[in-house]
Amino acid sequence: MSTNLTAKTKALLLVTMEAPASFEEEFNDWYDFEHLPQRLAMPGFENGGRFVCLEGWPRWLALYDLSSRAALETPEYLAVSLANATPWSRRVAARTIGRARIVLDQIAPGGGVITPRDKLSRLAVARFGRVATEVRSSLVQALTQQACAIPGFVQCRIFADTTVNVSDVWAIAEFGQPAQSDAVQKALGAADGFGAAQFNLYGPYHRG
């Protein structure tokens, strides 16, 4: 089976989970030494990184920039995913809570990728529930304008499931300095009259 990874909208795989404190050392070993390297070696996986929650829940976030949704349909990915996951992956999955796996298309700016960790201090994630296609553009414009006014702003990327007419819209804003949570939440959470259904603030994960 061949999978076309070109000439399609860039996508994002967003994954959250939390491990019990007593299991966190093994959880980090699994992510750092097996899971993240395995994913980044897959066709269509352009970039990826882990983040630790400073405000919100669950504790752990992983983001993967994809050339398109087709990256999740390649034989290489399917061979190690879901029912074909490694024994270590199945062990970790059984011990974690707050698991979410969300696939989104990048609708603005279109070609952005995660900022390198050495240039990134904070990452804010806001979810806006059930936004119709015809009003997404006004939300995107408001989010971008308000986020860029915050000191340390690097970029704001907007995502949605473009395969449906009504979808959650996600904003991921990146900052090169420790942005104030209240200011970020106010800017993203009140954009153009849309109320954010969820807001989390993260810092880049660095293995200790």
mmCIF file of C-alpha atoms in Angstrom:
data_model
loop_
_atom_site.group_PDB
_atom_site.id
_atom_site.type_symbol
_atom_site.label_atom_id
_atom_site.label_comp_id
_atom_site.label_asym_id
_atom_site.label_seq_id
_atom_site.Cartn_x
_atom_site.Cartn_y
_atom_site.Cartn_z
ATOM 1 C CA MET A 1 0.000 0.000 0.000
ATOM 2 C CA SER A 2 1.333 3.440 -0.903
ATOM 3 C CA THR A 3 0.339 6.636 0.867
ATOM 4 C CA ASN A 4 0.584 10.091 -0.703
ATOM 5 C CA LEU A 5 2.198 12.430 1.826
ATOM 6 C CA THR A 6 2.502 15.455 -0.472
ATOM 7 C CA ALA A 7 0.288 18.295 -1.672
ATOM 8 C CA LYS A 8 -2.062 18.174 1.293
ATOM 9 C CA THR A 9 -2.833 20.403 4.261
ATOM 10 C CA LYS A 10 -0.281 20.179 7.046
ATOM 11 C CA ALA A 11 -1.646 18.472 10.140
ATOM 12 C CA LEU A 12 -0.948 18.138 13.847
ATOM 13 C CA LEU A 13 -1.179 15.152 16.161
ATOM 14 C CA LEU A 14 -1.913 16.343 19.707
ATOM 15 C CA VAL A 15 -1.639 13.808 22.523
ATOM 16 C CA THR A 16 -2.210 14.261 26.266
ATOM 17 C CA MET A 17 -1.844 11.879 29.182
ATOM 18 C CA GLU A 18 -0.803 11.678 32.827
ATOM 19 C CA ALA A 19 1.057 8.963 34.678
ATOM 20 C CA PRO A 20 0.880 8.240 38.407
ATOM 21 C CA ALA A 21 3.761 9.823 40.308
ATOM 22 C CA SER A 22 5.140 6.385 41.151
ATOM 23 C CA PHE A 23 5.216 5.496 37.438
ATOM 24 C CA GLU A 24 6.512 8.776 36.004
ATOM 25 C CA GLU A 25 10.178 7.713 35.769
ATOM 26 C CA GLU A 26 9.318 4.741 33.572
ATOM 27 C CA PHE A 27 6.809 6.854 31.647
ATOM 28 C CA ASN A 28 9.532 9.366 30.755
ATOM 29 C CA ASP A 29 11.961 6.590 29.832
ATOM 30 C CA TRP A 30 9.368 5.091 27.501
ATOM 31 C CA TYR A 31 8.612 8.421 25.842
ATOM 32 C CA ASP A 32 12.239 9.528 25.533
ATOM 33 C CA PHE A 33 13.846 6.257 24.462
ATOM 34 C CA GLU A 34 11.124 4.421 22.547
ATOM 35 C CA HIS A 35 7.967 6.304 21.682
ATOM 36 C CA LEU A 36 9.144 9.758 20.592
ATOM 37 C CA PRO A 37 12.131 8.514 18.516
ATOM 38 C CA GLN A 38 9.893 5.864 16.945
ATOM 39 C CA ARG A 39 7.297 8.445 15.899
ATOM 40 C CA LEU A 40 9.808 10.982 14.592
ATOM 41 C CA ALA A 41 11.333 8.315 12.342
ATOM 42 C CA MET A 42 7.983 7.742 10.607
ATOM 43 C CA PRO A 43 7.297 9.069 7.085
ATOM 44 C CA GLY A 44 5.424 12.361 7.209
ATOM 45 C CA PHE A 45 6.382 13.197 10.803
ATOM 46 C CA GLU A 46 8.222 16.511 10.368
ATOM 47 C CA ASN A 47 8.771 17.594 13.955
ATOM 48 C CA GLY A 48 7.711 16.770 17.470
ATOM 49 C CA GLY A 49 8.206 17.555 21.108
ATOM 50 C CA ARG A 50 6.996 17.057 24.656
ATOM 51 C CA PHE A 51 5.654 19.660 27.044
ATOM 52 C CA VAL A 52 4.839 19.667 30.746
ATOM 53 C CA CYS A 53 1.707 21.399 32.014
ATOM 54 C CA LEU A 54 2.231 24.427 34.263
ATOM 55 C CA GLU A 55 -1.445 25.310 34.489
ATOM 56 C CA GLY A 56 -4.236 22.892 33.646
ATOM 57 C CA TRP A 57 -4.476 19.127 33.184
ATOM 58 C CA PRO A 58 -3.323 16.506 32.120
ATOM 59 C CA ARG A 59 0.351 16.891 32.984
ATOM 60 C CA TRP A 60 1.913 15.792 29.700
ATOM 61 C CA LEU A 61 1.435 17.039 26.139
ATOM 62 C CA ALA A 62 3.081 15.787 22.955
ATOM 63 C CA LEU A 63 2.798 17.598 19.622
ATOM 64 C CA TYR A 64 3.792 16.178 16.257
ATOM 65 C CA ASP A 65 3.867 18.257 13.068
ATOM 66 C CA LEU A 66 2.709 16.134 10.138
ATOM 67 C CA SER A 67 3.090 16.754 6.421
ATOM 68 C CA SER A 68 -0.590 15.779 6.240
ATOM 69 C CA ARG A 69 -3.100 13.442 7.850
ATOM 70 C CA ALA A 70 -1.767 10.750 5.530
ATOM 71 C CA ALA A 71 1.241 10.365 7.866
ATOM 72 C CA LEU A 72 -1.090 8.425 10.167
ATOM 73 C CA GLU A 73 -2.048 6.004 7.392
ATOM 74 C CA THR A 74 1.382 4.805 6.260
ATOM 75 C CA PRO A 75 2.293 1.122 6.618
ATOM 76 C CA GLU A 76 5.166 2.139 8.912
ATOM 77 C CA TYR A 77 2.864 3.966 11.318
ATOM 78 C CA LEU A 78 0.119 1.346 11.292
ATOM 79 C CA ALA A 79 2.666 -1.388 11.982
ATOM 80 C CA VAL A 80 3.408 0.027 15.457
ATOM 81 C CA SER A 81 0.133 1.751 16.381
ATOM 82 C CA LEU A 82 -3.081 0.875 18.185
ATOM 83 C CA ALA A 83 -3.431 -2.926 18.220
ATOM 84 C CA ASN A 84 0.144 -3.231 16.917
ATOM 85 C CA ALA A 85 1.690 -1.107 19.671
ATOM 86 C CA THR A 86 4.808 -2.403 21.396
ATOM 87 C CA PRO A 87 4.516 -4.253 24.717
ATOM 88 C CA TRP A 88 6.083 -1.281 26.475
ATOM 89 C CA SER A 89 3.546 1.071 24.880
ATOM 90 C CA ARG A 90 0.672 -1.147 26.011
ATOM 91 C CA ARG A 91 2.070 -1.251 29.535
ATOM 92 C CA VAL A 92 2.306 2.531 29.706
ATOM 93 C CA ALA A 93 -1.155 3.041 28.210
ATOM 94 C CA ALA A 94 -2.657 0.813 30.888
ATOM 95 C CA ARG A 95 -1.140 2.979 33.627
ATOM 96 C CA THR A 96 -2.006 6.464 32.340
ATOM 97 C CA ILE A 97 -5.115 8.635 32.578
ATOM 98 C CA GLY A 98 -6.316 11.755 30.774
ATOM 99 C CA ARG A 99 -5.432 10.214 27.436
ATOM 100 C CA ALA A 100 -6.495 12.120 24.324
ATOM 101 C CA ARG A 101 -5.339 11.710 20.741
ATOM 102 C CA ILE A 102 -6.518 14.495 18.453
ATOM 103 C CA VAL A 103 -5.724 14.985 14.754
ATOM 104 C CA LEU A 104 -6.084 18.523 13.412
ATOM 105 C CA ASP A 105 -5.361 20.424 10.214
ATOM 106 C CA GLN A 106 -3.310 23.625 10.318
ATOM 107 C CA ILE A 107 -5.510 26.428 9.015
ATOM 108 C CA ALA A 108 -3.194 29.325 9.926
ATOM 109 C CA PRO A 109 -0.514 30.203 9.073
ATOM 110 C CA GLY A 110 -0.452 26.973 7.088
ATOM 111 C CA GLY A 111 3.213 26.035 7.108
ATOM 112 C CA GLY A 112 4.337 26.620 10.685
ATOM 113 C CA VAL A 113 6.130 24.053 12.833
ATOM 114 C CA ILE A 114 6.946 23.847 16.535
ATOM 115 C CA THR A 115 9.588 26.353 17.623
ATOM 116 C CA PRO A 116 12.904 24.755 18.690
ATOM 117 C CA ARG A 117 12.983 24.138 22.439
ATOM 118 C CA ASP A 118 15.997 26.404 23.020
ATOM 119 C CA LYS A 119 13.933 29.342 21.741
ATOM 120 C CA LEU A 120 10.696 28.423 23.489
ATOM 121 C CA SER A 121 9.718 29.234 27.073
ATOM 122 C CA ARG A 122 5.939 28.858 27.165
ATOM 123 C CA LEU A 123 3.278 27.240 25.015
ATOM 124 C CA ALA A 124 -0.414 28.023 25.492
ATOM 125 C CA VAL A 125 -3.158 25.752 24.168
ATOM 126 C CA ALA A 126 -6.734 27.020 23.916
ATOM 127 C CA ARG A 127 -9.676 25.048 22.543
ATOM 128 C CA PHE A 128 -12.776 26.735 21.164
ATOM 129 C CA GLY A 129 -15.710 24.378 20.927
ATOM 130 C CA ARG A 130 -17.754 23.711 17.785
ATOM 131 C CA VAL A 131 -16.896 26.595 15.458
ATOM 132 C CA ALA A 132 -18.592 26.567 12.054
ATOM 133 C CA THR A 133 -16.425 26.802 8.942
ATOM 134 C CA GLU A 134 -17.899 30.137 7.858
ATOM 135 C CA VAL A 135 -16.882 31.956 11.047
ATOM 136 C CA ARG A 136 -13.425 30.425 11.543
ATOM 137 C CA SER A 137 -11.660 33.210 9.656
ATOM 138 C CA SER A 138 -12.807 35.901 12.097
ATOM 139 C CA LEU A 139 -11.684 33.807 15.056
ATOM 140 C CA VAL A 140 -8.311 33.110 13.447
ATOM 141 C CA GLN A 141 -7.744 36.813 12.830
ATOM 142 C CA ALA A 142 -8.671 37.773 16.387
ATOM 143 C CA LEU A 143 -6.527 35.066 17.953
ATOM 144 C CA THR A 144 -3.467 36.018 15.915
ATOM 145 C CA GLN A 145 -3.834 39.738 16.622
ATOM 146 C CA GLN A 146 -4.342 39.323 20.358
ATOM 147 C CA ALA A 147 -1.606 36.755 20.887
ATOM 148 C CA CYS A 148 1.040 38.798 19.072
ATOM 149 C CA ALA A 149 0.488 41.704 21.477
ATOM 150 C CA ILE A 150 1.787 39.634 24.420
ATOM 151 C CA PRO A 151 5.494 40.159 25.271
ATOM 152 C CA GLY A 152 7.702 37.329 24.106
ATOM 153 C CA PHE A 153 5.294 36.237 21.366
ATOM 154 C CA VAL A 154 6.844 33.899 18.786
ATOM 155 C CA GLN A 155 3.923 32.520 16.799
ATOM 156 C CA CYS A 156 0.274 31.488 17.020
ATOM 157 C CA ARG A 157 -0.915 28.519 15.001
ATOM 158 C CA ILE A 158 -4.592 27.702 14.503
ATOM 159 C CA PHE A 159 -5.928 24.198 13.921
ATOM 160 C CA ALA A 160 -9.269 22.539 13.197
ATOM 161 C CA ASP A 161 -10.668 19.365 11.721
ATOM 162 C CA THR A 162 -11.287 20.530 8.158
ATOM 163 C CA THR A 163 -12.947 17.253 7.211
ATOM 164 C CA VAL A 164 -16.162 18.449 8.894
ATOM 165 C CA ASN A 165 -18.191 21.666 8.658
ATOM 166 C CA VAL A 166 -18.388 22.254 12.417
ATOM 167 C CA SER A 167 -15.289 21.535 14.475
ATOM 168 C CA ASP A 168 -13.406 22.570 17.564
ATOM 169 C CA VAL A 169 -10.775 25.195 16.777
ATOM 170 C CA TRP A 170 -7.462 25.027 18.631
ATOM 171 C CA ALA A 171 -4.982 27.863 19.115
ATOM 172 C CA ILE A 172 -1.385 27.073 20.050
ATOM 173 C CA ALA A 173 0.557 30.208 20.968
ATOM 174 C CA GLU A 174 4.294 30.107 21.604
ATOM 175 C CA PHE A 175 6.398 32.534 23.633
ATOM 176 C CA GLY A 176 10.118 32.992 24.008
ATOM 177 C CA GLN A 177 9.833 34.192 27.594
ATOM 178 C CA PRO A 178 7.671 33.233 30.618
ATOM 179 C CA ALA A 179 4.434 34.897 29.482
ATOM 180 C CA GLN A 180 1.937 35.717 32.210
ATOM 181 C CA SER A 181 -0.797 33.101 32.277
ATOM 182 C CA ASP A 182 -3.568 35.595 33.054
ATOM 183 C CA ALA A 183 -2.625 37.797 30.096
ATOM 184 C CA VAL A 184 -2.425 34.868 27.695
ATOM 185 C CA GLN A 185 -5.687 33.350 28.872
ATOM 186 C CA LYS A 186 -7.449 36.708 28.619
ATOM 187 C CA ALA A 187 -6.160 37.282 25.089
ATOM 188 C CA LEU A 188 -6.949 33.834 23.759
ATOM 189 C CA GLY A 189 -10.023 33.139 25.837
ATOM 190 C CA ALA A 190 -11.981 36.210 24.803
ATOM 191 C CA ALA A 191 -11.031 36.360 21.143
ATOM 192 C CA ASP A 192 -13.741 38.042 19.080
ATOM 193 C CA GLY A 193 -16.461 36.953 21.466
ATOM 194 C CA PHE A 194 -15.593 33.257 21.343
ATOM 195 C CA GLY A 195 -15.124 31.735 24.777
ATOM 196 C CA ALA A 196 -12.327 29.213 25.158
ATOM 197 C CA ALA A 197 -13.663 25.879 26.384
ATOM 198 C CA GLN A 198 -10.221 24.800 27.581
ATOM 199 C CA PHE A 199 -6.926 26.550 28.369
ATOM 200 C CA ASN A 200 -3.618 24.971 29.378
ATOM 201 C CA LEU A 201 -0.173 26.543 29.772
ATOM 202 C CA TYR A 202 2.936 24.442 29.164
ATOM 203 C CA GLY A 203 6.704 24.645 29.322
ATOM 204 C CA PRO A 204 9.086 22.597 27.160
ATOM 205 C CA TYR A 205 10.036 19.265 28.681
ATOM 206 C CA HIS A 206 13.743 18.813 29.447
ATOM 207 C CA ARG A 207 14.926 15.467 30.696
ATOM 208 C CA GLY A 208 16.294 15.904 34.193
#
